[in-house]
CSV table of C-alpha atoms in Angstrom, one decimal:
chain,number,residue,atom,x,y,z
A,1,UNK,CA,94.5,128.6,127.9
A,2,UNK,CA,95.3,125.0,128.3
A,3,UNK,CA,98.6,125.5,126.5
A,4,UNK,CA,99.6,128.4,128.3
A,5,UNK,CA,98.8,126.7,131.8
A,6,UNK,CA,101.2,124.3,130.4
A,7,UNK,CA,104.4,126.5,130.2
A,8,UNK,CA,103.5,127.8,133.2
A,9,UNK,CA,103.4,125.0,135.3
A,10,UNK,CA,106.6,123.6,133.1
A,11,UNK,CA,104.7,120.6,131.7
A,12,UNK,CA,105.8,119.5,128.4
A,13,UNK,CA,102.7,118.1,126.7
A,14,UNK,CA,102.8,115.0,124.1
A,15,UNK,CA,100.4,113.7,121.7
A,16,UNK,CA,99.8,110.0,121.2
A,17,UNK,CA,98.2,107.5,118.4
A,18,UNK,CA,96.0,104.9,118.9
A,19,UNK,CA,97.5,101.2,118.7
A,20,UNK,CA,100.9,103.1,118.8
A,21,UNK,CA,102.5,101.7,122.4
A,22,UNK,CA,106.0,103.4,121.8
A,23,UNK,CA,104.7,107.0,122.7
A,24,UNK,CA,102.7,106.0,125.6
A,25,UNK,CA,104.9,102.9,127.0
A,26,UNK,CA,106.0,104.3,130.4
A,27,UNK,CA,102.2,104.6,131.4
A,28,UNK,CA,101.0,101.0,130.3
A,29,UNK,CA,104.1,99.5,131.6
A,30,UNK,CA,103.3,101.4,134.9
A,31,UNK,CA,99.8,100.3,135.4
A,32,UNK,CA,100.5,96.7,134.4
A,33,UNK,CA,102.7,97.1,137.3
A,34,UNK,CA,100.5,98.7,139.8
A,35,UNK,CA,98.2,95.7,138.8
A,36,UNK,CA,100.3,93.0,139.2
A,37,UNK,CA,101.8,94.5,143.4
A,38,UNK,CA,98.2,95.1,144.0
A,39,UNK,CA,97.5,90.9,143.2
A,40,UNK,CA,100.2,90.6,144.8
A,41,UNK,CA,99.3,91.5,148.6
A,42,UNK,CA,96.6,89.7,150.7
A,43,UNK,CA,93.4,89.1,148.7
A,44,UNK,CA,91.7,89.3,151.9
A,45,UNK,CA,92.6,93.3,152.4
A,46,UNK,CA,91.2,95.9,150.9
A,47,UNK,CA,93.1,97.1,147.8
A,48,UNK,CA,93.1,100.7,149.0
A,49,UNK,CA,95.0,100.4,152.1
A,50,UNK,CA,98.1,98.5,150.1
A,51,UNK,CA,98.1,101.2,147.4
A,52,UNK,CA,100.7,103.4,149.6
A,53,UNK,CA,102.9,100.9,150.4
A,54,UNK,CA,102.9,99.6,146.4
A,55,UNK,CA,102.9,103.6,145.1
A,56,UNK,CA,106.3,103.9,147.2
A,57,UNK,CA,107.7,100.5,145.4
A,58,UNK,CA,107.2,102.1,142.4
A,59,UNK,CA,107.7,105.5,142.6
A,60,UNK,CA,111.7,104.2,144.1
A,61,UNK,CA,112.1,101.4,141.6
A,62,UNK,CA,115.1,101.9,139.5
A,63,UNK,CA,114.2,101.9,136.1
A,64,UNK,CA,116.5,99.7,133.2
A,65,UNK,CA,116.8,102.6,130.7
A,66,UNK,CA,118.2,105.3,132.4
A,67,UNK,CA,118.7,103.9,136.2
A,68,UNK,CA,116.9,106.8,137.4
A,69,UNK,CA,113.6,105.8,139.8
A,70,UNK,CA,110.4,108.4,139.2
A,71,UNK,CA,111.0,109.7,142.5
A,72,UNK,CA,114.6,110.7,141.6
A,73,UNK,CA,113.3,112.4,138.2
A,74,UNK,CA,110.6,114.5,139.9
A,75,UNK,CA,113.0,116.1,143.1
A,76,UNK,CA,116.2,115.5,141.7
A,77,UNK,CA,117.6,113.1,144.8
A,78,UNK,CA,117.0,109.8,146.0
A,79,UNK,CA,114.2,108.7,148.0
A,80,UNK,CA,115.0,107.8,151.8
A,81,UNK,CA,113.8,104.7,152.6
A,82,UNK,CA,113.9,102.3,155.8
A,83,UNK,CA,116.4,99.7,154.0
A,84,UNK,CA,118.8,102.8,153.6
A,85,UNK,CA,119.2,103.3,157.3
A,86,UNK,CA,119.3,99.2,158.2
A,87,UNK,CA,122.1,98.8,155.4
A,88,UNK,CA,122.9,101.4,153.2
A,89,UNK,CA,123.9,100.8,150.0
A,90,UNK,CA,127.5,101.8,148.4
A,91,UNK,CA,127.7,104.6,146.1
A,92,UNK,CA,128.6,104.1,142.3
A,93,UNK,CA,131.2,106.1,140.8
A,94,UNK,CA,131.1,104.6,137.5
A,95,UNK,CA,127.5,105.4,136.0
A,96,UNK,CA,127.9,108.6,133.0
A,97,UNK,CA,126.5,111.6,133.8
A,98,UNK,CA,123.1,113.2,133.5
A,99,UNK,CA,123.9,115.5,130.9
A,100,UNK,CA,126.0,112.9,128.8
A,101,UNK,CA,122.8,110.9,128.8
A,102,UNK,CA,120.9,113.8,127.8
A,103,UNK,CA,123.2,114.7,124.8
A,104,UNK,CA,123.2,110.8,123.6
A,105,UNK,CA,119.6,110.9,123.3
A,106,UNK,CA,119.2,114.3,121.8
A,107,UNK,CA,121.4,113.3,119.1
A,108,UNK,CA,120.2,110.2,118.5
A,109,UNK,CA,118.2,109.3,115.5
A,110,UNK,CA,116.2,106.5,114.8
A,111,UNK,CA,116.3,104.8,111.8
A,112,UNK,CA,113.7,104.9,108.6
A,113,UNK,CA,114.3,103.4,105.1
A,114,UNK,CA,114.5,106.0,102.5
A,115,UNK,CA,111.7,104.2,100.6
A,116,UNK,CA,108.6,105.0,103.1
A,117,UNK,CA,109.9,108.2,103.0
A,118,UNK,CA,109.2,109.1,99.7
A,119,UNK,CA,106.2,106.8,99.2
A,120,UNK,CA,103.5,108.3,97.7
A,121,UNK,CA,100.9,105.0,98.6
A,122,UNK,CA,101.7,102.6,101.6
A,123,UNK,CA,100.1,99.7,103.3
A,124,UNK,CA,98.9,100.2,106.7
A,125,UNK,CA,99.5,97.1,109.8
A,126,UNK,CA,96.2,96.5,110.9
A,127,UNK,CA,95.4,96.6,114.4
A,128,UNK,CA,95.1,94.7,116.5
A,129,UNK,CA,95.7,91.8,114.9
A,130,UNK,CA,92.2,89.5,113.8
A,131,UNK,CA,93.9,86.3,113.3
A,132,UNK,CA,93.0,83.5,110.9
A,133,UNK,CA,93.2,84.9,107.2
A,134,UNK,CA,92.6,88.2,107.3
A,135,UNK,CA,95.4,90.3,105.9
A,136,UNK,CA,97.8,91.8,108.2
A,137,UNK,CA,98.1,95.2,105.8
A,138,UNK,CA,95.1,96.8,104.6
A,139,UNK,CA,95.3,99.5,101.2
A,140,UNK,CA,97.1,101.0,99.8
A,141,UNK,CA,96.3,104.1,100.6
A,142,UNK,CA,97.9,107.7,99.4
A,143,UNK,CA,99.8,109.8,101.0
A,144,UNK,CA,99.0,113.3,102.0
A,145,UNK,CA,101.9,114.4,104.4
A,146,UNK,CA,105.0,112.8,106.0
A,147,UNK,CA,107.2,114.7,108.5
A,148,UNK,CA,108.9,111.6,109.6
A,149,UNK,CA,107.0,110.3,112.1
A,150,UNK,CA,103.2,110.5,111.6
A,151,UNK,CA,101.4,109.9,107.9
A,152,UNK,CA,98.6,111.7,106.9
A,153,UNK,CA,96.7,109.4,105.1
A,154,UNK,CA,93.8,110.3,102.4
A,155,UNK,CA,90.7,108.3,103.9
A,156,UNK,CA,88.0,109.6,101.0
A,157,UNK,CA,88.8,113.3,100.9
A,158,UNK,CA,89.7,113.4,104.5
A,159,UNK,CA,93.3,112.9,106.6
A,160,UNK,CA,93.7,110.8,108.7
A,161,UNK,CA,97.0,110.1,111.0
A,162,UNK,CA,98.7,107.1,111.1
A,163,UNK,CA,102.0,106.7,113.0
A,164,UNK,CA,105.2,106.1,110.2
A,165,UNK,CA,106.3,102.6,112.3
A,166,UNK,CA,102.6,100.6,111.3
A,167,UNK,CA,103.5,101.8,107.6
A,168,UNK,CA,105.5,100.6,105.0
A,169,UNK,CA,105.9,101.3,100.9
A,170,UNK,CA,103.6,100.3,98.0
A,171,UNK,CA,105.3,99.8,95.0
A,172,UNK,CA,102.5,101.8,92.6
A,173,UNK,CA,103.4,101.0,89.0
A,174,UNK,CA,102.0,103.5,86.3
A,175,UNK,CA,99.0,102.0,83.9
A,176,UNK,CA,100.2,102.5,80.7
A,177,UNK,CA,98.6,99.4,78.7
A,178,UNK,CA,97.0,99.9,75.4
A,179,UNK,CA,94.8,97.0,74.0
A,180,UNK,CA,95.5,97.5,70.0
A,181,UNK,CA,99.3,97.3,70.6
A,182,UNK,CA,99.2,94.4,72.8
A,183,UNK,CA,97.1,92.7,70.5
A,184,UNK,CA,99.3,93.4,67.8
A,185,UNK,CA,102.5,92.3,70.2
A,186,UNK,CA,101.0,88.3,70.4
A,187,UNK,CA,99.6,88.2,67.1
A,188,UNK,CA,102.3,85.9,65.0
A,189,UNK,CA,104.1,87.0,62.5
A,190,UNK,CA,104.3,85.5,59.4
A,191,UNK,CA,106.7,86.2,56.8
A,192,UNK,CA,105.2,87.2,53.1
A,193,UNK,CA,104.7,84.3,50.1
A,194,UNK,CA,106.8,86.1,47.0
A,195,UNK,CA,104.3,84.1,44.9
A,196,UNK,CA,101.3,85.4,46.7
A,197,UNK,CA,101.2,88.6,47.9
A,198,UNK,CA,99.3,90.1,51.0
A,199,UNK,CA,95.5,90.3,49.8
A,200,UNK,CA,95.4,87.7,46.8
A,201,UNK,CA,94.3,84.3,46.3
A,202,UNK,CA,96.4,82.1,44.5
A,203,UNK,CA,94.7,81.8,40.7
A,204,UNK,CA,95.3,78.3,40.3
A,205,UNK,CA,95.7,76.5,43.4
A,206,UNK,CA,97.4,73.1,43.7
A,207,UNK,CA,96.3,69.8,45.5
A,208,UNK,CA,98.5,67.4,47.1
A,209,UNK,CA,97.6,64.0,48.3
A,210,UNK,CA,98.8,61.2,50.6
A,211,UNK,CA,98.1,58.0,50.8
A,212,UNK,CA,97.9,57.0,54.8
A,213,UNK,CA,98.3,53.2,55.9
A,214,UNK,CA,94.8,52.5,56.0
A,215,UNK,CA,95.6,52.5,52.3
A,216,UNK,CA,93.2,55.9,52.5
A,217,UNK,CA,94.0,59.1,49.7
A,218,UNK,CA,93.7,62.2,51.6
A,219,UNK,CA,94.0,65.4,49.6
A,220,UNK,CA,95.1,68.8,50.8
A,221,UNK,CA,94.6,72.4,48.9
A,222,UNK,CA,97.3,74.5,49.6
């Protein structure tokens, strides 16, 4: 129902992730704002009867990435305001198009390494940020699904959605060590006696002695 009221009424509906500011940014840039011009007007005055004048502030303001105010977006025109019959201000001839701008960001693409694309574990950024020495990436964890933008991570049997910018690749290396071999990799090798072979004592060993400078006889069996 709530989808269908939706298309009827024309509203295109987004979801959001937590600790994820990029899909949400116009809204907690716009109440920072509102909080800041409501600070801004007499202390002494209630905050309600300065939230029309600060609503129309905002609602013209021009905004820096596509120089269109909310107002202009919502009825297509330019708000009237009193400045604009004191001194009006010239027109510009030289801003691109609406539909140019459309196009551009249609077509645009942003960018993502091939590697966390075909990760099959990854680190997630944890958030927000403790401080101190706690470690900045917690996992890693495996990956269930990746369309791109959103991971579906396996949290203990269950998914769990992360968004694809607090992610980035684990280098999983395949355990493939086997004891015996190892063991037999260190061990020295030594090359055979002609004299004695592998498995026999010599019959008649011989002895060999030195005298040190102590004027001491030390004798070795070899």
């Amino acid at each position: 129902v709530f989808k269908d009221m939706c298309v009827v009424l024309g509203i295109d509906r987004h979801r959001t992730n937590s600790f994820h500011p990029q899909s949400n940014g116009m809204i907690e840039r716009f109440h920072r704002n509102l909080k800041v011009s409501l600070k801004a007007q007499n202390q002494n005055s209630n905050w309600v009867e300065n939230l029309p004048t600060v609503m129309l502030g905002l609602r013209t303001a021009i905004s820096d990435s596509d120089q269109l105010s909310a107002y202009q977006r919502t009825f297509n025109i330019s708000a009237t305001l009193p400045s604009d019959i004191i001194a009006p201000s010239p027109p510009k001839f030289n801003e691109p198009s609406p539909q140019l701008k459309d196009h551009l960001r249609r077509t645009h693409k942003s960018y993502l390494p091939k590697s966390i694309m075909k990760a099959t574990h990854v680190y997630v950024k944890e958030l927000p940020y403790k401080g101190g020495f706690s470690p900045l990436y917690n996992g890693p964890f495996k990956v269930m699904t990746n369309n791109g933008k959103t991971i579906t991570l396996d949290n203990n049997g269950a998914g769990k959605n992360i968004s694809i910018d607090r992610c980035k690749p684990a280098l999983i290396l395949p355990f493939t060590q086997h004891t015996d071999s190892r063991e037999k990799q260190l061990q020295p090798q030594v090359a055979p006696d002609p004299d004695n072979p592998p498995g026999q004592q010599p019959t008649n060993p011989t002895k060999h002695s030195y005298h040190l400078r102590s004027n001491k006889k030390v004798t070795f069996q070899v």
